[in-house]
mmCIF file of N, CA and C in Angstrom:
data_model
loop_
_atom_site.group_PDB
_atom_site.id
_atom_site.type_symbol
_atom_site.label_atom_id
_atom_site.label_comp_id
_atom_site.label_asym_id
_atom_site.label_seq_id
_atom_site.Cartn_x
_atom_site.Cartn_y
_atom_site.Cartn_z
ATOM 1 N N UNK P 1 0.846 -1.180 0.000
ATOM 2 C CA UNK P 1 0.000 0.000 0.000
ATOM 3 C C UNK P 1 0.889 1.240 0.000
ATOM 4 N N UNK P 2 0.726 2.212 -0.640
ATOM 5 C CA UNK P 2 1.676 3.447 -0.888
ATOM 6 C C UNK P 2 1.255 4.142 0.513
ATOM 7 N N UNK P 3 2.027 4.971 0.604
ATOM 8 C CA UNK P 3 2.217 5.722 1.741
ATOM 9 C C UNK P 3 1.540 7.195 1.225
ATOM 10 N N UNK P 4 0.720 7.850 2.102
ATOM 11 C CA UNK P 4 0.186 9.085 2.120
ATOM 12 C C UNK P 4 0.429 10.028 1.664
ATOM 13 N N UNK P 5 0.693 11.516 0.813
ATOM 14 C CA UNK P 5 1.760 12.868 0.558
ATOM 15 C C UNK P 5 1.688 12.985 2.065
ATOM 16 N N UNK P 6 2.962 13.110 2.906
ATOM 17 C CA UNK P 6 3.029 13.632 4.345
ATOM 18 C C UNK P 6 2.807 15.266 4.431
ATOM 19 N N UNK P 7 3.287 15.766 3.508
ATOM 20 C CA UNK P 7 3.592 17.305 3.471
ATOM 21 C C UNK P 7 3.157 17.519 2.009
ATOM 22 N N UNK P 8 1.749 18.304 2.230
ATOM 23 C CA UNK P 8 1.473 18.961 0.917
ATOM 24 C C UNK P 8 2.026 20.029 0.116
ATOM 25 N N UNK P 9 3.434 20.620 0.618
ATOM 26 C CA UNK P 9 4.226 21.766 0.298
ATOM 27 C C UNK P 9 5.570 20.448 -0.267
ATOM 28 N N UNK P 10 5.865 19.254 0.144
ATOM 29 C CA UNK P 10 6.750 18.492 -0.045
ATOM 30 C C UNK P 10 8.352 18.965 -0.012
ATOM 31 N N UNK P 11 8.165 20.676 1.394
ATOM 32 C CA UNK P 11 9.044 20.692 1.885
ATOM 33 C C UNK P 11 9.786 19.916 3.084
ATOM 34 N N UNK P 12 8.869 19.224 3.900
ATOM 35 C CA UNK P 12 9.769 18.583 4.912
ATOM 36 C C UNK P 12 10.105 16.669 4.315
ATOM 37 N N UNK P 13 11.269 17.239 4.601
ATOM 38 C CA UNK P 13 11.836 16.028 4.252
ATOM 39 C C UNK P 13 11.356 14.576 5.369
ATOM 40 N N UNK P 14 11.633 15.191 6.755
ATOM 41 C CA UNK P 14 11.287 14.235 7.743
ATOM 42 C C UNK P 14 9.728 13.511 8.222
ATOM 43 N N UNK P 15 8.898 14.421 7.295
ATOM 44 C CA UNK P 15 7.444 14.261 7.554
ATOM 45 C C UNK P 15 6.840 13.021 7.311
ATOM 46 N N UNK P 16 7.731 12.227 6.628
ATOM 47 C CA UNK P 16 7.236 10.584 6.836
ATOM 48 C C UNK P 16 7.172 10.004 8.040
ATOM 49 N N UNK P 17 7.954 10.312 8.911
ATOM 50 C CA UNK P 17 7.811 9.891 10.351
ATOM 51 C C UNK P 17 6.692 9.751 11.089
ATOM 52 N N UNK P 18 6.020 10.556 10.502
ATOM 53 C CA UNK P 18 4.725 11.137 11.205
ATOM 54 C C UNK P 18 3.427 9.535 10.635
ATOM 55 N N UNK P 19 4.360 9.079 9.306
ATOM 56 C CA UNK P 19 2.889 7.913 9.160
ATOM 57 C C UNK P 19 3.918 6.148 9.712
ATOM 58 N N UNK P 20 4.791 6.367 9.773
ATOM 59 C CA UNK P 20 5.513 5.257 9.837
ATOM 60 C C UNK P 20 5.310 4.581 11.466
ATOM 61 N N UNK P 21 5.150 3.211 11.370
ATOM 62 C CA UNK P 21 4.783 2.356 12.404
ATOM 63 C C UNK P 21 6.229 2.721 13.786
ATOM 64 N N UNK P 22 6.132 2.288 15.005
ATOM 65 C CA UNK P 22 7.809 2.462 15.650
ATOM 66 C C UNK P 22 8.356 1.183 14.822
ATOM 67 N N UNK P 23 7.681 0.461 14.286
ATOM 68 C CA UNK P 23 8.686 -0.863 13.672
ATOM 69 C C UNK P 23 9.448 -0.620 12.425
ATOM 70 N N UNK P 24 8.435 0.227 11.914
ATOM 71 C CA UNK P 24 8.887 0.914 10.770
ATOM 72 C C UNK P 24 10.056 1.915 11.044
ATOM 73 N N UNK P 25 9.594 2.982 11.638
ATOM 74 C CA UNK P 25 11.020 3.771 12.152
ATOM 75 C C UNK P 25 11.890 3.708 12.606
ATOM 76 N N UNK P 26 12.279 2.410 13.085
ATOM 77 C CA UNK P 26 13.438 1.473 13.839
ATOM 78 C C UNK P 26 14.076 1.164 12.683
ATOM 79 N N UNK P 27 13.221 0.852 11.404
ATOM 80 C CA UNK P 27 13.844 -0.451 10.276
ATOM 81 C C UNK P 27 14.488 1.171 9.008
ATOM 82 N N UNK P 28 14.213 2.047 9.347
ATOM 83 C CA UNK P 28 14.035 3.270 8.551
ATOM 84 C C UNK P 28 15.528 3.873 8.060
ATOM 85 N N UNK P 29 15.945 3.705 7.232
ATOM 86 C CA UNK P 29 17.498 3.350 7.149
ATOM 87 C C UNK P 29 17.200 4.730 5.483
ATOM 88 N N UNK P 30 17.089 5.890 5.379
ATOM 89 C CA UNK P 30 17.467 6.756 4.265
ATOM 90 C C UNK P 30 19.068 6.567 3.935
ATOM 91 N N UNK P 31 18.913 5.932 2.674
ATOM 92 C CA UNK P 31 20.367 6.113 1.469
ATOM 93 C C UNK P 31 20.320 7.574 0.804
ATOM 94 N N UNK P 32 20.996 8.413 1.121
ATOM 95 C CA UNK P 32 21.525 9.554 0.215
ATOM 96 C C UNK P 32 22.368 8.940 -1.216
ATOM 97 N N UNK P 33 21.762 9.660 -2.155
ATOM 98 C CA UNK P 33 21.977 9.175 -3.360
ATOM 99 C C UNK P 33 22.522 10.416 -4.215
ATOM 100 N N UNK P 34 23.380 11.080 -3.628
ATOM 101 C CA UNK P 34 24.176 12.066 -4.569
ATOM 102 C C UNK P 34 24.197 12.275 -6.006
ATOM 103 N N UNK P 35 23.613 13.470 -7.035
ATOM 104 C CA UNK P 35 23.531 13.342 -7.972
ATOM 105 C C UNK P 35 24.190 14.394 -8.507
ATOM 106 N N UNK P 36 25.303 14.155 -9.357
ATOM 107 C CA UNK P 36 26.009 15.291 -9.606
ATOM 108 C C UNK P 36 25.511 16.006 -10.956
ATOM 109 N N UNK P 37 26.366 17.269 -11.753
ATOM 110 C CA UNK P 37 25.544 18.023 -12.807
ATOM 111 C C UNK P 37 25.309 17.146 -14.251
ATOM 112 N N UNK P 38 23.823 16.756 -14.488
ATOM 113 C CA UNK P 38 23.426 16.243 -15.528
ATOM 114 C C UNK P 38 23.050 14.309 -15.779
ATOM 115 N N UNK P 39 23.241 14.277 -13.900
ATOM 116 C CA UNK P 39 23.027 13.116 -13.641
ATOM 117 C C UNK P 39 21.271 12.432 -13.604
ATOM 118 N N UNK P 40 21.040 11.595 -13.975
ATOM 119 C CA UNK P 40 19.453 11.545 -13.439
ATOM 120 C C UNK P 40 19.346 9.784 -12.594
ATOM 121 N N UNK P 41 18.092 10.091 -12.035
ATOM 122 C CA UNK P 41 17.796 9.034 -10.755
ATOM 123 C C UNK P 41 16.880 8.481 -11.490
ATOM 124 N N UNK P 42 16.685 6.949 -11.348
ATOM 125 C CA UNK P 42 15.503 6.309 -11.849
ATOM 126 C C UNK P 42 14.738 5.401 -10.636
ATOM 127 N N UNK P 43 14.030 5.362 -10.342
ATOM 128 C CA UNK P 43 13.118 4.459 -9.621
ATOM 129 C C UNK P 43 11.600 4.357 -9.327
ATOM 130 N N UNK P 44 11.386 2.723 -9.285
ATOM 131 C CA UNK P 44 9.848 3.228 -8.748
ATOM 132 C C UNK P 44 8.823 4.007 -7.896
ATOM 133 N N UNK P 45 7.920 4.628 -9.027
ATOM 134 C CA UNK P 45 7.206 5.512 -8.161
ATOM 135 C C UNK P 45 6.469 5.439 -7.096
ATOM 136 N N UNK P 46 6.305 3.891 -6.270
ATOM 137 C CA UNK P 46 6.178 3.732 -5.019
ATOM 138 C C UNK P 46 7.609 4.105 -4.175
ATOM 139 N N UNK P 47 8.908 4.159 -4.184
ATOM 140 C CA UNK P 47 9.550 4.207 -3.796
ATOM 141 C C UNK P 47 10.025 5.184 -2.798
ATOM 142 N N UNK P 48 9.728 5.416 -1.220
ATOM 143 C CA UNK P 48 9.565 6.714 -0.525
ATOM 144 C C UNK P 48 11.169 7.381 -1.164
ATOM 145 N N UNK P 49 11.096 8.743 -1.885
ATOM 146 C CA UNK P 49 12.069 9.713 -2.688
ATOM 147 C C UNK P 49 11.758 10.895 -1.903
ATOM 148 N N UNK P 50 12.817 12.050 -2.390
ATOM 149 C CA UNK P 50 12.730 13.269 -2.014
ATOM 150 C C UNK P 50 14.257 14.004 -1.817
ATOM 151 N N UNK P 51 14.162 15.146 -1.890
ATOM 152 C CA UNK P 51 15.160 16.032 -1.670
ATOM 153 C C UNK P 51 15.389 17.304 -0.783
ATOM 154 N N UNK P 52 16.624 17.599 -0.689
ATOM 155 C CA UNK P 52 16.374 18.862 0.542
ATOM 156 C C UNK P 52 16.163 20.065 -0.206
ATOM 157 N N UNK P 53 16.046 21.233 0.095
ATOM 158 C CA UNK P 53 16.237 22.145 -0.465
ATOM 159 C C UNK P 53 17.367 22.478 -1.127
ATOM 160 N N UNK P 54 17.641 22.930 -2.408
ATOM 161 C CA UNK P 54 18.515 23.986 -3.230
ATOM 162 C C UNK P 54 19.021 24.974 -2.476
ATOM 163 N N UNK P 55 20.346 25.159 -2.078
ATOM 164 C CA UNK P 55 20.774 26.126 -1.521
ATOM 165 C C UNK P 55 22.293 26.839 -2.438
ATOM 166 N N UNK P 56 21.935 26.240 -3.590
ATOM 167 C CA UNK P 56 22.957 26.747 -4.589
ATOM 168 C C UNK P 56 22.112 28.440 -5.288
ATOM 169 N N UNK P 57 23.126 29.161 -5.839
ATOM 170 C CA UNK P 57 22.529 30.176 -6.623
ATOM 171 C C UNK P 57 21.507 29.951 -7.826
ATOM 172 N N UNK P 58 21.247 28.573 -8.190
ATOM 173 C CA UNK P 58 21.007 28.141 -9.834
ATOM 174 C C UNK P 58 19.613 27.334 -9.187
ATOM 175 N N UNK P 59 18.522 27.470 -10.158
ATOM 176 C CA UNK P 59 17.582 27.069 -10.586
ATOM 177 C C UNK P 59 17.718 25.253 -10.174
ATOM 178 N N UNK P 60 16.694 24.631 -9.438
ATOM 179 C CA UNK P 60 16.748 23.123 -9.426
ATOM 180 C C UNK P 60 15.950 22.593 -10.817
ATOM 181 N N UNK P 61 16.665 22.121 -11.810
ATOM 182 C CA UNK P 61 15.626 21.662 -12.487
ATOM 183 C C UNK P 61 15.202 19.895 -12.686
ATOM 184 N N UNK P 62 14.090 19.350 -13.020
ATOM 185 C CA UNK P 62 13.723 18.004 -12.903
ATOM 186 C C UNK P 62 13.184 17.945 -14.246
ATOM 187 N N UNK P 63 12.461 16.900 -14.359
ATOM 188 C CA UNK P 63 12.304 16.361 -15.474
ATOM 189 C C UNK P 63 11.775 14.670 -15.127
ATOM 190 N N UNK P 64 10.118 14.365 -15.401
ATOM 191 C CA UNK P 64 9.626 13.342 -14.303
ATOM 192 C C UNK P 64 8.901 12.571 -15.527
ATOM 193 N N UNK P 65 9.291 11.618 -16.164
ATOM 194 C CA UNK P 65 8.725 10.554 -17.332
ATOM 195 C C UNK P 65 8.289 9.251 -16.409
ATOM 196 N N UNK P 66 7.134 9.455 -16.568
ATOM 197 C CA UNK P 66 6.495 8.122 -16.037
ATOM 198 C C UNK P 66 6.035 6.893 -17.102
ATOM 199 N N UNK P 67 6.672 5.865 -16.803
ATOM 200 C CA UNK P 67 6.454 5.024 -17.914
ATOM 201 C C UNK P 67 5.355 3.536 -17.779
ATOM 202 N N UNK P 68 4.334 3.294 -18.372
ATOM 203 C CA UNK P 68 3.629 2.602 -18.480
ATOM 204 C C UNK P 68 3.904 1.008 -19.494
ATOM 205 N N UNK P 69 3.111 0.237 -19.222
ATOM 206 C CA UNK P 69 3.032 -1.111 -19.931
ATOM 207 C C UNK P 69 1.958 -0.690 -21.208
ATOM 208 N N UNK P 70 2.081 -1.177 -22.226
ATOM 209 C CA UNK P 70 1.390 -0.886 -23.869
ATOM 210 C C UNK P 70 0.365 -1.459 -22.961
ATOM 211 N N UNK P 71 -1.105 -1.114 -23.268
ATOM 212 C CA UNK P 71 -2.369 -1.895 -23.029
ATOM 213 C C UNK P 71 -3.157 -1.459 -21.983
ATOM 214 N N UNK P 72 -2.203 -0.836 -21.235
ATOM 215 C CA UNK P 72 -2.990 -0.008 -19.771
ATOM 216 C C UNK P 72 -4.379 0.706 -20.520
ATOM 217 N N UNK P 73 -5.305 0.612 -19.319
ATOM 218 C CA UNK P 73 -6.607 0.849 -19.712
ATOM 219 C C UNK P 73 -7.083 2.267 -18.825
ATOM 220 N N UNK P 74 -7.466 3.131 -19.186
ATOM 221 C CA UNK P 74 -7.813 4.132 -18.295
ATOM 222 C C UNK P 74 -9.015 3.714 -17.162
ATOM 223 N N UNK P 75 -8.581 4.246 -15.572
ATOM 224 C CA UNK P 75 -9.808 3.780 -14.651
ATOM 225 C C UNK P 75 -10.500 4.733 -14.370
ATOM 226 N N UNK P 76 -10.464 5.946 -15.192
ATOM 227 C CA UNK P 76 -11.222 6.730 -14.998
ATOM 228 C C UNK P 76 -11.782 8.131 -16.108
ATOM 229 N N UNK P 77 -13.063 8.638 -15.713
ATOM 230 C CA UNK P 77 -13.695 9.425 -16.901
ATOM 231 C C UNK P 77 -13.305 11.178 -16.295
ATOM 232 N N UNK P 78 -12.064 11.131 -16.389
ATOM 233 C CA UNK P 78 -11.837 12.699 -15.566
ATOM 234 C C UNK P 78 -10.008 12.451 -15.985
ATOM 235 N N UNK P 79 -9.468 13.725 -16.235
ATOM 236 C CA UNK P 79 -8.432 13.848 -16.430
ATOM 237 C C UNK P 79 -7.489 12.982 -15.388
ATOM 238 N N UNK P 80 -6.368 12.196 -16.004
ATOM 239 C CA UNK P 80 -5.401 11.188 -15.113
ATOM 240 C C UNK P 80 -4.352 12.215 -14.651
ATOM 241 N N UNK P 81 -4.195 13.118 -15.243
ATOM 242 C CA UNK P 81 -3.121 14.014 -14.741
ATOM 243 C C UNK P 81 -3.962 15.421 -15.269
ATOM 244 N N UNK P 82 -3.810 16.755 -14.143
ATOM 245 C CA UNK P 82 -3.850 18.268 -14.522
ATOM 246 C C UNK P 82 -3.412 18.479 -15.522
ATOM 247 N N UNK P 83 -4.219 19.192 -16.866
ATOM 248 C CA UNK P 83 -3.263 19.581 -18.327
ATOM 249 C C UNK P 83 -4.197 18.749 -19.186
ATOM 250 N N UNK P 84 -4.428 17.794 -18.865
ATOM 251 C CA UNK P 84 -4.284 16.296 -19.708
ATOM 252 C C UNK P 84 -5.919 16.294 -20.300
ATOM 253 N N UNK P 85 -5.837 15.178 -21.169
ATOM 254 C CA UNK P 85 -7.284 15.090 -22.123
ATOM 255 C C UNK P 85 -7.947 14.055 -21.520
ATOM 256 N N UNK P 86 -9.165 13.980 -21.231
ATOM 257 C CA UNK P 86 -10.041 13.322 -20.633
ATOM 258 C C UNK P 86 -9.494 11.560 -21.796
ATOM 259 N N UNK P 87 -9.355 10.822 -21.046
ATOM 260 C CA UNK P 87 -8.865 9.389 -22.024
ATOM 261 C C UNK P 87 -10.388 8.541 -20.993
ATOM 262 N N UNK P 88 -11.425 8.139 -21.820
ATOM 263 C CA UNK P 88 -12.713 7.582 -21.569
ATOM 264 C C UNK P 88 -12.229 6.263 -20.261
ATOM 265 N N UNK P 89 -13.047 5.788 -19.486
ATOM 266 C CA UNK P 89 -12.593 4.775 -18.961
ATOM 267 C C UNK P 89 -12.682 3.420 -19.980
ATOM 268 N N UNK P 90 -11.902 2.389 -19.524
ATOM 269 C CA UNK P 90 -11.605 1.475 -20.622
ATOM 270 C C UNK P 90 -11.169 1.699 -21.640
ATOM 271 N N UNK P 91 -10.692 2.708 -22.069
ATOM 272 C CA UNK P 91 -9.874 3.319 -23.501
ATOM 273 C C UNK P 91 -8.808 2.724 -23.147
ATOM 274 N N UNK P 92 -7.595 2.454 -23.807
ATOM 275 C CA UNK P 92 -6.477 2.333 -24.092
ATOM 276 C C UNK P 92 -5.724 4.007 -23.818
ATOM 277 N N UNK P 93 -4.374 4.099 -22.593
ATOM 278 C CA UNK P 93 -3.558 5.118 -23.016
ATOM 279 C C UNK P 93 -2.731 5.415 -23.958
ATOM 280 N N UNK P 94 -2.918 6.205 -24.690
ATOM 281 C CA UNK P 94 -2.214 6.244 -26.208
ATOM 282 C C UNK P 94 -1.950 7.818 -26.460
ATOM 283 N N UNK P 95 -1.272 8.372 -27.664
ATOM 284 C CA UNK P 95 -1.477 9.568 -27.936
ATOM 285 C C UNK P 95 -0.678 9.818 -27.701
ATOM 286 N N UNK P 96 -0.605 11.921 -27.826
ATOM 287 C CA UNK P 96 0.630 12.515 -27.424
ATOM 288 C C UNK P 96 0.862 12.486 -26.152
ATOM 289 N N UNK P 97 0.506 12.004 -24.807
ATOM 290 C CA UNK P 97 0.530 12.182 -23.619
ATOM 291 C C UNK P 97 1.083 10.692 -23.266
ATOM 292 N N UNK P 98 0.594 9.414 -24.033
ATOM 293 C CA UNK P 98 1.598 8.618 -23.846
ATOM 294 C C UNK P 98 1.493 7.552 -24.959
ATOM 295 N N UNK P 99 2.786 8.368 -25.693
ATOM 296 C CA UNK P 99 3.127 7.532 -26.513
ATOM 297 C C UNK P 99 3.528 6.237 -26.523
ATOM 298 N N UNK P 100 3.942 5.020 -27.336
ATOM 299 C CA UNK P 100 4.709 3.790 -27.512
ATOM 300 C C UNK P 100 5.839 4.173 -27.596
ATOM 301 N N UNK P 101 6.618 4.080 -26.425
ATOM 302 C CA UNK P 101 8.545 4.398 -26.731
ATOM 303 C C UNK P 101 9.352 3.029 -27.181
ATOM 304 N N UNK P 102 8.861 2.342 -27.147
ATOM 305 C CA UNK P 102 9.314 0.609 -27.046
ATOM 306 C C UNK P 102 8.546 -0.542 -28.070
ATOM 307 N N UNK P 103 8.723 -1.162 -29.022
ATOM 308 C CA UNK P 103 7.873 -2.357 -29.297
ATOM 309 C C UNK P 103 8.772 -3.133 -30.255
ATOM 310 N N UNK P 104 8.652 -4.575 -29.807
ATOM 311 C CA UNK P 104 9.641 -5.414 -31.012
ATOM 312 C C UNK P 104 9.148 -5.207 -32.444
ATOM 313 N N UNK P 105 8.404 -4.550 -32.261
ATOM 314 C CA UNK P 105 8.045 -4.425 -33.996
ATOM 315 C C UNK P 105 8.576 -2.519 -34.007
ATOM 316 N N UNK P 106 9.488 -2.613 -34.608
ATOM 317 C CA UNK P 106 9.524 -1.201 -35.024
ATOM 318 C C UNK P 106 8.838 -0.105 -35.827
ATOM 319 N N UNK P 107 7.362 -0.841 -36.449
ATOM 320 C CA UNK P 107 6.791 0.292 -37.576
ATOM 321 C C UNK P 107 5.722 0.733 -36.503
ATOM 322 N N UNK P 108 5.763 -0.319 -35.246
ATOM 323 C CA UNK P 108 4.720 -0.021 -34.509
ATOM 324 C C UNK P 108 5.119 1.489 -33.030
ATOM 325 N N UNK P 109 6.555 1.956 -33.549
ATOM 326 C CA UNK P 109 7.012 2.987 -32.399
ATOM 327 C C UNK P 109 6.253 4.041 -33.497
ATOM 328 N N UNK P 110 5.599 4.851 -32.691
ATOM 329 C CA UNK P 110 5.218 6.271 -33.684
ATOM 330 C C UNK P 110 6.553 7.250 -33.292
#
């Protein structure tokens, strides 16, 4: 089961504490994962992530591609993401919002 947004500003870093069991916070072991200029992080989006604040002069910038399995079916009749085009429930995700990046058949990558 995913864990809650602790902090709707997703400034405090420590605010997971606040949902985690004492068994959990005993077992609670954060890896710092240093990323130097032009490096990028990959992992699953269950995966509790986050960062401290920017305290450099320069702009933090990100860049967040979420990637799906071909065939996913929409579960719902309301935009899946803010921005985005209503995709019907039971439709197929497709389109400019998510394209095919991958398929052993190559005429089939748009």
């Amino acid at each position: 089961m995913p864990l809650p947004i602790t902090d709707a500003s997703f400034r405090n870093m420590e605010s997971i504490q606040n949902v985690l069991t004492d068994e959990e916070k005993a077992a609670f072991r954060p890896v710092p994962s240093g990323l130097k200029k032009g490096q990028a992080s990959f992992h699953h989006p269950l995966m509790v992530h986050g960062s401290y604040g920017n305290h450099s002069d320069g702009p933090r910038r990100a860049c967040v591609v979420n990637y799906i399995a071909d065939g996913v079916l929409s579960d719902a009749d309301e935009p899946l993401m803010n921005g985005l085009p209503v995709i019907p429930k039971g439709k197929k995700l497709a389109g400019q919002f998510f394209p095919l990046v991958y398929s052993p058949d190559p005429a089939a990558v748009v």
